[in-house]
XYZ file of C-alpha atoms in Angstrom:
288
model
C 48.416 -0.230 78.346
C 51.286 2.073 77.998
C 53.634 -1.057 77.427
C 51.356 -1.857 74.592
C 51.091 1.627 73.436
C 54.728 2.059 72.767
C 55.040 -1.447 71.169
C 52.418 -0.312 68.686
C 54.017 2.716 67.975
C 57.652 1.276 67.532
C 55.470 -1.013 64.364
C 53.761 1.993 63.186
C 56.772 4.409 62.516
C 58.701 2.295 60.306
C 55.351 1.718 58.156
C 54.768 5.451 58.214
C 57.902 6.217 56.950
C 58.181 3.843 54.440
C 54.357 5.709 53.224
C 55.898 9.244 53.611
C 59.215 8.167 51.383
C 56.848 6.632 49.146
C 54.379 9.439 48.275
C 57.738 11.829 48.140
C 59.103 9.506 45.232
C 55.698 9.429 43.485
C 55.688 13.266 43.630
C 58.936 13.467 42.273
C 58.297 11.181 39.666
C 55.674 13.279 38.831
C 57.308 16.256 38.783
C 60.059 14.234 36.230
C 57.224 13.068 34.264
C 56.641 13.065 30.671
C 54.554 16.199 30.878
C 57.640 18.166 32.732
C 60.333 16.621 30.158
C 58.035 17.195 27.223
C 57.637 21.529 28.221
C 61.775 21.490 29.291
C 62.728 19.778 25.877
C 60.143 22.666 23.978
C 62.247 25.151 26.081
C 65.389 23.780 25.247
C 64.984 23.833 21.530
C 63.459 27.283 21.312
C 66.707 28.350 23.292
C 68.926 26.953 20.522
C 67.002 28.165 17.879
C 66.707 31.606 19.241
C 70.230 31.484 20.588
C 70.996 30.689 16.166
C 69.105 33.837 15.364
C 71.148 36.411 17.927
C 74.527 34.736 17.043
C 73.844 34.917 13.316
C 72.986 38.264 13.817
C 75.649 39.646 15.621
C 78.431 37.913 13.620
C 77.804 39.854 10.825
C 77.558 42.952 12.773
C 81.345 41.485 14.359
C 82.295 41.001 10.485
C 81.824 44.582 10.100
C 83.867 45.335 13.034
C 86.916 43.551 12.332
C 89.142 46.619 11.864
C 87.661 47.846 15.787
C 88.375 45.650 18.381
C 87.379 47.331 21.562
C 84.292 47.762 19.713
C 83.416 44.108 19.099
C 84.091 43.963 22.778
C 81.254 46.028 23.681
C 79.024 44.508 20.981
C 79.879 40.963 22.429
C 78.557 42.263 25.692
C 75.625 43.879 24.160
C 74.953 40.353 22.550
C 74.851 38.853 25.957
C 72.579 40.935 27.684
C 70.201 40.575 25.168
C 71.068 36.526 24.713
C 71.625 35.687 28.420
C 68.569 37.287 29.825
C 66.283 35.635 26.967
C 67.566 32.451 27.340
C 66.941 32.815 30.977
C 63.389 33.977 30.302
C 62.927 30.940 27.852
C 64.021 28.818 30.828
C 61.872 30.034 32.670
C 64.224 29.844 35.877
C 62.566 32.434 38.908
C 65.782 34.920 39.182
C 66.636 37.245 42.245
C 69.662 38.947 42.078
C 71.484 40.954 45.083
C 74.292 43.769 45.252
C 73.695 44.754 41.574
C 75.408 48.471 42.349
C 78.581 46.584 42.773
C 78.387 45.498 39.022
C 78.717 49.536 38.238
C 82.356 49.581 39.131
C 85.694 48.106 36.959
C 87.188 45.016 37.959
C 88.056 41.720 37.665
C 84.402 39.654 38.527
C 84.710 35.967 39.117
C 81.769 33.612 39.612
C 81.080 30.122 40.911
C 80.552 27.721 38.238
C 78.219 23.984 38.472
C 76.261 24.195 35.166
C 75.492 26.004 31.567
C 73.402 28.378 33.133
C 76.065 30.085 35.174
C 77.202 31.155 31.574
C 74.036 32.493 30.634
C 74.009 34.558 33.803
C 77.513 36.251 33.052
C 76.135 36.512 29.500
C 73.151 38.888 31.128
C 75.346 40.487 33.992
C 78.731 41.392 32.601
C 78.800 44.677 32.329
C 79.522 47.105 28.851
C 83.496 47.033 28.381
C 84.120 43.352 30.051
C 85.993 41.394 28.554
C 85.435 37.226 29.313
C 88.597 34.805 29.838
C 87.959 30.891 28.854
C 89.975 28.047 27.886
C 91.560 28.050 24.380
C 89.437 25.039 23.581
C 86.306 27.394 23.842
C 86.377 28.123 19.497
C 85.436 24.736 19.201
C 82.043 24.905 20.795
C 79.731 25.274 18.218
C 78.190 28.787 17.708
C 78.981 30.114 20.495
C 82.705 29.613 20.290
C 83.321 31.343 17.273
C 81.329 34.219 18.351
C 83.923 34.342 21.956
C 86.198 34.825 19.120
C 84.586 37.526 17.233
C 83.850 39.554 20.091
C 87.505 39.812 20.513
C 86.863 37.784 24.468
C 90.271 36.646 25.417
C 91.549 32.705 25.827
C 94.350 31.283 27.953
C 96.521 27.847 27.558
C 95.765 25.830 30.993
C 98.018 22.998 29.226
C 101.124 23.784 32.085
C 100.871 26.243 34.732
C 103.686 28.221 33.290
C 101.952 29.219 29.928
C 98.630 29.600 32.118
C 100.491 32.694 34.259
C 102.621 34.157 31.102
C 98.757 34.013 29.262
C 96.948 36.178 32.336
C 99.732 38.399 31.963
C 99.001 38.870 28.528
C 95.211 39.681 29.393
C 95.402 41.972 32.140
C 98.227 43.920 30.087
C 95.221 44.077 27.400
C 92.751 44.792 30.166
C 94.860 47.626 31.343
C 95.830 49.469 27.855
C 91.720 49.030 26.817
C 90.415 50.243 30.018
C 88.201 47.248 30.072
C 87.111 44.944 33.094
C 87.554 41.014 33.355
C 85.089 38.070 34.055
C 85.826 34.659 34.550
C 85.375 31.345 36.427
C 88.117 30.824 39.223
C 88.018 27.679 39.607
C 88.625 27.110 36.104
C 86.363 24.051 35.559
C 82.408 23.047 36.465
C 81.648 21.499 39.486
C 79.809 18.106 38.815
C 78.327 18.339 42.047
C 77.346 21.658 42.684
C 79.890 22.121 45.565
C 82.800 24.847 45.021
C 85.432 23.391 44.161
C 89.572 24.678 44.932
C 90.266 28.632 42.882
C 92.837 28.339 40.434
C 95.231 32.009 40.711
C 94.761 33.102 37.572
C 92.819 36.048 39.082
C 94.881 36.941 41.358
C 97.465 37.317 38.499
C 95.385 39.095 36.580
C 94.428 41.555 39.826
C 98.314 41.717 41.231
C 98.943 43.172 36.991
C 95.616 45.380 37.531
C 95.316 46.441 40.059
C 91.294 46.339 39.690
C 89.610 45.267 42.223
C 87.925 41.401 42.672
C 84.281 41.443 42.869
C 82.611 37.979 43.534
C 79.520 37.034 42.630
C 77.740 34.111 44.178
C 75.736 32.003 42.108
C 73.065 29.112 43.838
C 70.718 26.715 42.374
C 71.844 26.644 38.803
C 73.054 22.751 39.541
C 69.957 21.868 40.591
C 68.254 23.600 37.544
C 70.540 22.075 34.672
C 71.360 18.515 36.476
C 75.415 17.406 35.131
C 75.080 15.026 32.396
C 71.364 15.274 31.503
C 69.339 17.832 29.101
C 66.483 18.590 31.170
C 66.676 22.282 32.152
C 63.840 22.543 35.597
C 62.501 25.519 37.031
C 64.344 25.879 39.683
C 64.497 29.999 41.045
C 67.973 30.931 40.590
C 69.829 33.428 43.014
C 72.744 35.710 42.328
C 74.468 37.652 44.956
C 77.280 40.222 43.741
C 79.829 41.272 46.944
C 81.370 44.139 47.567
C 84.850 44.625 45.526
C 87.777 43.758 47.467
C 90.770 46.097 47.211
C 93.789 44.738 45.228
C 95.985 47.894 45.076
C 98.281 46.285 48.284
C 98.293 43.056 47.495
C 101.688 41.398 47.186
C 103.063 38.578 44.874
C 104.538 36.258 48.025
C 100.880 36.266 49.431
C 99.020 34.735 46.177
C 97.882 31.595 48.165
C 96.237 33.440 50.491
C 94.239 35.956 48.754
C 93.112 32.560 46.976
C 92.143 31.000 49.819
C 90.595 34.723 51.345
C 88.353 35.249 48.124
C 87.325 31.394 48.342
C 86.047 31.389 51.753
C 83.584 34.780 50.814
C 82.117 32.113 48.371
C 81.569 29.339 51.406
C 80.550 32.230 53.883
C 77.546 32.987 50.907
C 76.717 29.198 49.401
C 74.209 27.114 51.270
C 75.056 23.943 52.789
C 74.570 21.823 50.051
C 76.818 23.889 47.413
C 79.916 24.308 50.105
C 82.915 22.424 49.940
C 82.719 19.048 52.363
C 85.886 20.184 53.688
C 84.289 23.707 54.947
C 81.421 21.628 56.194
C 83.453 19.366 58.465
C 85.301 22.186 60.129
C 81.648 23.824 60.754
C 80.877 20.547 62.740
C 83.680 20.423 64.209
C 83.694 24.319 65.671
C 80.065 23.636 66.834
């Protein structure tokens, strides 16, 4: 009986999980049904169209602040607190953020970066007097580019490493004389996967010129919410976790690499599994 028993068993399993794999596909194919594409596309184009009517608006209130940089500055960051958090809302994205009395100090914030909504979340977060850092490519992005411009936001020249460094000495020397703070992406391109990918030392630069201190913020989620390649934005809930600032004041120019390497690894100490680097997750197999 027992012998029989097991036998049965080792034929049931297989069928079992064959069902169970199954009725997971047909609930994700109903959750990527035409019902769920139909409501994200509605969301989607309402978040162009309203994203039309701030950036109209505020480029004529930019026009009229030509002659005031530091101003447009400020008015670029009032634009995205207003345009970030609506677009979020539009999204309709579930958002908890963490360690948001670390974003009431100056300094040089840097964020993860694996989809368009990590920009909309900077947009919202950045606080009054920061100044963004993007490619120089950025003014060709419709709308949105040639308000960056407007607002005054800074761009660097990643075509050799040499005019990247002399460019983030030429921001934080404007970051310093305006009293303003800094924001940008460190690893200086999106991840396709959602994993963090290698920091480029553009803000350590910009901190060893500074001297502000580097306060990460931890995005998770957003890659799984705006998929690479597609259109289809899902309600995914979206968390944000701002660190403590490090301390920059001592840092040295012969130690770049590893205050790289330092910041990095308070990013794979704070992603989940499936957003570290498969390099981090090896050595956490291994160590086990």
């Amino acid at each position: 009986m027992d012998t029989a028993t097991s036998s049965a068993q080792r034929r049931w399993l297989p069928w079992a999980r064959r069902q169970a794999a199954a009725y997971l596909a047909a609930a994700a194919g109903r959750e990527d049904g035409w019902a769920a594409s139909l409501v994200s596309a509605v969301r989607v184009v309402v978040c162009f169209v309203a994203m039309m009517v701030t950036t109209a608006a505020w480029a004529v209130v930019m026009l009229l602040l030509l002659p005031w940089p530091c101003e447009r500055i400020r008015q670029g960051n009032l634009y995205g607190h207003v345009t970030g958090r609506m677009l979020l809302w539009i999204l309709g994205n579930p958002i908890k953020v963490e360690g948001l009395e670390h974003l009431n100090n100056r300094g040089i914030f840097i964020c993860n970066h694996a989809s368009p909504l990590d920009i909309f979340l900077v947009m919202w977060l950045a606080p009054t007097g920061t100044v963004g850092i993007a490619k120089k490519e950025i003014i060709w992005y419709p709308l949105f580019g040639q308000l960056y411009m407007l607002a005054n936001h800074l761009r660097i020249d990643r075509s050799n490493p040499a005019a990247a460094v002399a460019s983030m000495k030429d921001v934080a020397r404007a970051v310093v004389k305006n009293n303003l703070s800094l924001i940008l992406f460190p690893e200086g391109t999106r991840s396709r996967t959602g994993r963090l990918l290698p920091f480029k030392k553009g803000f350590v630069h910009a901190a060893l010129q500074t001297k502000l201190p580097v306060i990460p913020i931890v995005v998770t989620g957003t890659h799984l919410a705006w998929r690479n390649g597609g259109v289809r934005v899902r309600p995914v809930p979206l968390t944000v976790k701002v660190l403590p600032p490090v301390r920059t004041d001592d840092w040295e120019e012969e130690r770049i690499g590893e205050y790289v390497e330092m910041v990095r690894s308070m990013y794979v100490d704070n992603l989940p599994d499936s957003q570290k680097p498969l390099d981090a997750l090896e050595a956490d197999r291994k160590s086990d």
